[in-house]
Short mmCIF file of C-alpha atoms in Angstrom, two decimals:
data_model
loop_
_atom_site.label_atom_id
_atom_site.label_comp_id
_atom_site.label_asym_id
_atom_site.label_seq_id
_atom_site.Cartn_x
_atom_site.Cartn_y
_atom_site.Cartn_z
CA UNK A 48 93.11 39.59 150.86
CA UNK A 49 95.86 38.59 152.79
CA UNK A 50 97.79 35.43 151.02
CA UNK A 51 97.63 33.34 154.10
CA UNK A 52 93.47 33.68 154.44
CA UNK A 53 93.39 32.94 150.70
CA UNK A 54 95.50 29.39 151.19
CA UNK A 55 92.84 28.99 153.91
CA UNK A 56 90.13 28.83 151.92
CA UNK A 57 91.68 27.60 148.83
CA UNK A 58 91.94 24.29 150.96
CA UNK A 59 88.87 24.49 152.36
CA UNK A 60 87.22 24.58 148.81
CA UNK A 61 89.21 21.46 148.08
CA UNK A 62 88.54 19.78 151.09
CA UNK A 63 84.93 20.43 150.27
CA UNK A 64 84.69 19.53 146.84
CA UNK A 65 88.32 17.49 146.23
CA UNK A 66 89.43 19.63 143.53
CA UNK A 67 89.06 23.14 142.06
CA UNK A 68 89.99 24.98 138.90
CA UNK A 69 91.68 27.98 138.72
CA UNK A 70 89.04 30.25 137.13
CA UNK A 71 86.70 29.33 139.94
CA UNK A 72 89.19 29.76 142.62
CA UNK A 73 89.86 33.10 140.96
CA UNK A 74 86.15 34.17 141.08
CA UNK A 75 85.73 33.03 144.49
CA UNK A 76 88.08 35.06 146.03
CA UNK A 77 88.05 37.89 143.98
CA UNK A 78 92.21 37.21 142.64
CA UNK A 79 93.61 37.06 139.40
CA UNK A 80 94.38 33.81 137.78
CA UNK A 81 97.88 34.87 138.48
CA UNK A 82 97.58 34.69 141.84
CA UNK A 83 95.76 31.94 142.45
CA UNK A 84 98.50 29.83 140.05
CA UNK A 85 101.45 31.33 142.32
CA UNK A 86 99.31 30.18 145.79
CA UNK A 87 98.66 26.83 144.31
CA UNK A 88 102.32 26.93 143.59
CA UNK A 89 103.37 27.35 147.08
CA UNK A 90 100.93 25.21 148.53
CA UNK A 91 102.10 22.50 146.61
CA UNK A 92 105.54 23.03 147.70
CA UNK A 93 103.87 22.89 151.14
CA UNK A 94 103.33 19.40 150.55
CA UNK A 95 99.10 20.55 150.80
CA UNK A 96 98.15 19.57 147.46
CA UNK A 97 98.96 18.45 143.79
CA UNK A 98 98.31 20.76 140.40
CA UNK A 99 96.61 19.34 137.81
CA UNK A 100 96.23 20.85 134.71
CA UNK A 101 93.34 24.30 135.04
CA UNK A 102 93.85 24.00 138.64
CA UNK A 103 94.43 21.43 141.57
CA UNK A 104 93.16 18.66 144.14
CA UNK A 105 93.30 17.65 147.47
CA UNK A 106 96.29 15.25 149.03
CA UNK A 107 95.44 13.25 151.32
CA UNK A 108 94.82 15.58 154.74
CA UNK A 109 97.38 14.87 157.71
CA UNK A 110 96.95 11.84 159.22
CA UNK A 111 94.89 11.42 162.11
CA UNK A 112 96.71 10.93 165.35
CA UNK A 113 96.20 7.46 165.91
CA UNK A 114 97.28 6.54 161.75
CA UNK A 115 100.42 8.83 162.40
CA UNK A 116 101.13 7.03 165.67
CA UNK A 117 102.03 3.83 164.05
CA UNK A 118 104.83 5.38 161.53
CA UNK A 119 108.11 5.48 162.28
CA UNK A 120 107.42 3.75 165.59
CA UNK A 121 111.69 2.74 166.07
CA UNK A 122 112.76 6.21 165.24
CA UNK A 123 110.27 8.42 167.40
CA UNK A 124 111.48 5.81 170.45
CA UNK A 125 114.80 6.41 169.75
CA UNK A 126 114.07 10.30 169.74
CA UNK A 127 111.91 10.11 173.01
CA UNK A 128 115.16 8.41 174.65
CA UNK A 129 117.34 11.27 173.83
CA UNK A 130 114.66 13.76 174.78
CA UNK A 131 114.74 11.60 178.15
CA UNK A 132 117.60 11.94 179.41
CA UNK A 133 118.06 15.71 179.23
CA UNK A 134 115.28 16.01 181.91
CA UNK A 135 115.67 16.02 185.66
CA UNK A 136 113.54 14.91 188.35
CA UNK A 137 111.79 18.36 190.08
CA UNK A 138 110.77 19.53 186.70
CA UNK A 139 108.03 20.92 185.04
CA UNK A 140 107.73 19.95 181.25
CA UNK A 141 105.34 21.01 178.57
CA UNK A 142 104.70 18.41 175.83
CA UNK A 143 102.76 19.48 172.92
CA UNK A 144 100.09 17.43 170.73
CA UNK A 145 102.68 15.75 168.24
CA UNK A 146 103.16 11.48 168.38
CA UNK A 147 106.73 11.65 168.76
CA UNK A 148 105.96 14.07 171.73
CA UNK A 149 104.02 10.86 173.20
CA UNK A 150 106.45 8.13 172.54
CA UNK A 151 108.18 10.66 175.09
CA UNK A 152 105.85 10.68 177.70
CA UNK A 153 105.91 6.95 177.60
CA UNK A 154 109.82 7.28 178.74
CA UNK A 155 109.16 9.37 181.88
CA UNK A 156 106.51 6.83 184.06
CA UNK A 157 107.69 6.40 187.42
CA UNK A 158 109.83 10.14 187.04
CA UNK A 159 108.92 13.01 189.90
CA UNK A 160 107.84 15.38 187.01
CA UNK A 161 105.31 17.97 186.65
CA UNK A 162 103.51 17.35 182.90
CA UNK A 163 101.92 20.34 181.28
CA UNK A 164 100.06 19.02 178.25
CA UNK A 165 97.31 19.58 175.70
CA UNK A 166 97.51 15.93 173.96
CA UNK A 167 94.79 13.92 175.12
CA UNK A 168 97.55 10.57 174.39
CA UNK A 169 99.66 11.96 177.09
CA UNK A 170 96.71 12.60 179.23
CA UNK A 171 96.00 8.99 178.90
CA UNK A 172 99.36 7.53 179.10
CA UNK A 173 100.04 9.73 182.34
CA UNK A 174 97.14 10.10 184.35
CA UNK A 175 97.59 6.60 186.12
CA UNK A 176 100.83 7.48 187.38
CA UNK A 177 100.86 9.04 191.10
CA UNK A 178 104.66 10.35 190.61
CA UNK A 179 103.96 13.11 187.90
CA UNK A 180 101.81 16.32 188.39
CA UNK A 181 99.74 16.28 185.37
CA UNK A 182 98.56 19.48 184.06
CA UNK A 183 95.67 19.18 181.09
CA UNK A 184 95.54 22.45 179.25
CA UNK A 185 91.47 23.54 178.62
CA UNK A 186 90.66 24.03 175.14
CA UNK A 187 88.25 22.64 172.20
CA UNK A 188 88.74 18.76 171.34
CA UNK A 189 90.41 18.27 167.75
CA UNK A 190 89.45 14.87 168.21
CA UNK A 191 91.57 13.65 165.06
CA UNK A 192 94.67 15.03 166.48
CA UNK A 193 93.76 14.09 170.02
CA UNK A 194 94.30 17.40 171.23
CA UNK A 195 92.58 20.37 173.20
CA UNK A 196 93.02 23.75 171.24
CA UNK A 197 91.81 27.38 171.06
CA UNK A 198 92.18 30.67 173.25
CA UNK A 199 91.65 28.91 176.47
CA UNK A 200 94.54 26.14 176.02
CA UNK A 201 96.41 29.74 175.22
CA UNK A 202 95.37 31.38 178.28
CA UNK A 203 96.09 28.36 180.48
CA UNK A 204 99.95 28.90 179.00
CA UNK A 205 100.05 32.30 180.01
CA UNK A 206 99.55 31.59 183.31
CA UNK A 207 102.70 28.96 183.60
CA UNK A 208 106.20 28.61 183.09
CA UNK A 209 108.26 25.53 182.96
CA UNK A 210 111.83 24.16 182.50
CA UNK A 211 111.49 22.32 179.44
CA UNK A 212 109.18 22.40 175.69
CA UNK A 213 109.27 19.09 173.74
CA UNK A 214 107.36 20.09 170.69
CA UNK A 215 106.38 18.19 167.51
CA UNK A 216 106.48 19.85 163.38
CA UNK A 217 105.02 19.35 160.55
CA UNK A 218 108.00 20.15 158.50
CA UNK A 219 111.76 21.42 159.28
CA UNK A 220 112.69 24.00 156.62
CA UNK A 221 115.94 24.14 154.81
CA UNK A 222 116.81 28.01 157.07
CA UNK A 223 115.40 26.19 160.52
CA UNK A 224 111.98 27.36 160.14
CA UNK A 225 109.44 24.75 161.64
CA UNK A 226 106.23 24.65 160.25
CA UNK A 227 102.62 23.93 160.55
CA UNK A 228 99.84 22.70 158.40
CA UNK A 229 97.06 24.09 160.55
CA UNK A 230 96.68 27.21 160.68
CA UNK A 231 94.34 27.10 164.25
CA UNK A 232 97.21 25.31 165.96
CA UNK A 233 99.85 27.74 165.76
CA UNK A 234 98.94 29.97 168.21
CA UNK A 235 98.82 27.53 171.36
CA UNK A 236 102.39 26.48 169.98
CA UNK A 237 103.37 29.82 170.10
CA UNK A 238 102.20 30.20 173.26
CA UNK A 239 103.91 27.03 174.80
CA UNK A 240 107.33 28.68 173.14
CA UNK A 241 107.07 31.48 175.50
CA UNK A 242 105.85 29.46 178.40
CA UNK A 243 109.57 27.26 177.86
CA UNK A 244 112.78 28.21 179.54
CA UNK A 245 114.42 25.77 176.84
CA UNK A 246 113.02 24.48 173.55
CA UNK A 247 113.60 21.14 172.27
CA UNK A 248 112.22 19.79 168.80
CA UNK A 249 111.79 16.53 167.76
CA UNK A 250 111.55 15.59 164.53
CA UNK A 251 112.22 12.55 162.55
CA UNK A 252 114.29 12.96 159.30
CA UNK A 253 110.65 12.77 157.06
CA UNK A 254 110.55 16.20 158.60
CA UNK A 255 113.24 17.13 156.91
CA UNK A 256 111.44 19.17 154.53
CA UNK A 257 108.10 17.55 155.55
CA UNK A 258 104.90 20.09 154.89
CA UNK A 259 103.54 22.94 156.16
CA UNK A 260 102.71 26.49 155.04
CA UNK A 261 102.57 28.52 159.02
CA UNK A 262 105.93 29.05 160.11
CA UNK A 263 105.01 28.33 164.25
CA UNK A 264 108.59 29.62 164.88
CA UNK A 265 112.38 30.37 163.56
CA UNK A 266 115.75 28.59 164.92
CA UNK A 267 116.07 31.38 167.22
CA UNK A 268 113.76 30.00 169.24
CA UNK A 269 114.89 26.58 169.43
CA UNK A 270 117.42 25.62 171.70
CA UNK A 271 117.87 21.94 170.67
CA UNK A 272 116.34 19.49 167.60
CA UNK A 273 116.70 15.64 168.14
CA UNK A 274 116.89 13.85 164.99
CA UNK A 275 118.03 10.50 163.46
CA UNK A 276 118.18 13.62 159.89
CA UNK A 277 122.33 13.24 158.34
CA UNK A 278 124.35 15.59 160.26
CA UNK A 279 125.29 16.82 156.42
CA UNK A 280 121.50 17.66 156.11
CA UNK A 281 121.80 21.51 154.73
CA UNK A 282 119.17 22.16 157.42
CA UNK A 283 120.70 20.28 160.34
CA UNK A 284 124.12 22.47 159.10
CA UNK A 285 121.88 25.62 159.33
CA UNK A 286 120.43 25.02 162.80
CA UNK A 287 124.01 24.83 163.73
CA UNK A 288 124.52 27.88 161.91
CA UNK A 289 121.71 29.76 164.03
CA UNK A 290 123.12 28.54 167.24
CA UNK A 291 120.80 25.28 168.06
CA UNK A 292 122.27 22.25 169.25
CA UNK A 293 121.70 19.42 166.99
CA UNK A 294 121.84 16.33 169.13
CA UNK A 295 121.68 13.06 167.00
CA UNK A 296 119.06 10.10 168.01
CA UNK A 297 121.04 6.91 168.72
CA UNK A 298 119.29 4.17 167.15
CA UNK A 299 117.59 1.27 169.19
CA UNK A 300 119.36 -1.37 169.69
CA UNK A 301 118.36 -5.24 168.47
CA UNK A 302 118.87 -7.72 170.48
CA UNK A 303 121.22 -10.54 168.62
#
C-alpha cells in the first residue's frame, strides 16, 4: 500500500474513533509496526496529529471556513491589498477556496473583472456586483470549507484560462513546497495552476511551516508569494532561490 493511502486512512480511523494504537493500526492495514511508527511520525510533523505513547490521537481537524475566517483578520487584509493592486481592470482572475483568498475578493467590488471561483464566500461577496463576470466552478459542496469540489470543478478549469491565480495553503515548506491537508482538494488546485498565466500565493507567516502532508505544487510553479513571513525566513530566502518573487505585505495602517 502506497504511503499516502495509508495516512488516509490512518486519519480516518482517528477521526472515527479519536485515537488509535499502533498494533491496531498495524493489523488494519496489513504494515509492520515499523511503518506505521514512521507514518505517525510524519504525520505529526504534518501538523495532523499528536503521538502518544502505543500510538496516537486526533488534533483538532482544520478549521471550518467560517472559524478560520476570523484569524488573522489585519494580516490577510493587508495581504488582499497587495494581491490588489497587481491586477488590472479587463482581467480574468481565478480565486481559490482559501479565507485570505476572500479578504481579496472583498478588495476588487466596483473593478471590471472577470472572477473564476469555486469558494462559495466569494460567490457571496461578488454576486451583487454588476461590474465583475462571475464564474462559479460546478462541483460537490464541502460545506465546512465553503467550497465546490470534485472532477467537475476540474473539468470546468480545463475549459478556461485566465491572467491571474490567487491561491490559499495549508502550509509553506522550508524548499517552497505548498501543501495541503486534504487530500480530495488537491486536484482542483492543480488544475487552477494550469488554468493561471501567473501564480500568486498568499500566505500569512503561520504558514510558514503551517501543516499539510499533499504537496499541491513546488516553487516552480509559483510566480509570486505575498507575506507579512521575515524576509530572513529560510523559506522566503528559498523561494527567492527558485526564482519567485517574494513581495512583502505592508501592514495596515492605524489611524492616530
Amino acid at each position: 500500500m502506497l504511503a499516502e493511502r495509508r495516512h488516509q486512512l490512518i486519519l480516518q480511523a482517528l477521526r472515527s474513533g479519536g485515537t488509535v494504537s499502533v498494533a491496531d493500526l498495524a493489523e488494519q492495514l496489513e504494515s509492520s509496526a515499523a511503518t506505521i511508527r514512521r507514518d505517525l511520525l510524519k504525520l505529526e510533523a504534518g501538523g495532523l496529529l499528536t503521538r502518544v505513547h502505543g500510538g496516537a490521537i486526533i488534533d483538532e481537524e482544520r478549521a471550518p471556513f467560517n472559524d478560520a475566517a476570523g484569524l488573522l483578520v489585519a494580516e490577510k487584509d493587508a495581504i488582499a491589498a497587495q494581491a490588489a493592486t497587481m491586477i488590472e481592470d479587463g482581467q480574468s482572475v481565478i480565486l481559490d477556496s482559501g479565507t485570505t483568498v476572500h479578504r481579496l475578493a472583498l478588495q476588487l467590488h466596483g473593478r471590471r473583472l472577470t472572477i473564476i471561483t469555486n469558494n462559495l464566500a466569494v460567490y457571496d461577496e461578488l454576486i451583487g456586483d454588476e461590474n465583475i463576470d462571475l464564474m462559479l466552478l460546478g462541483g460537490m459542496v464541502i460545506r465546512e470549507s465553503r467550497m465546490l469540489d470534485g472532477f467537475m470543478a476540474e473539468d470546468n478549469l480545463r475549459q478556461v484560462r485566465a491572467d491571474w491565480l490567487f491561491m490559499g495553503a495549508c502550509g509553506l515548506r522550508p524548499g517552497g513546497q505548498v501543501m495541503d491537508t486534504t487530500v480530495a482538494e488537491v486536484p482542483a488546485r492543480r488544475a487552477m495552476i494550469a488554468a493561471g498565466d501567473k501564480v500568486v500565493l498568499l500566505a500569512d507567516k503561520s504558514k510558514f511551516p503551517g501543516t499539510g502532508m499533499v504537496k499541491i505544487c513546488g516553487p516552480e510553479d509559483l510566480d509570486a508569494v505575498i507575506t507579512n513571513a521575515s524576509e530572513d525566513d529560510a523559506t522566503c530566502m528559498a523561494l527567492h532561490e527558485a526564482g519567485v518573487k517574494v513581495i512583502p505585505a505592508a501592514p495596515a495602517e492605524v489611524d492616530g
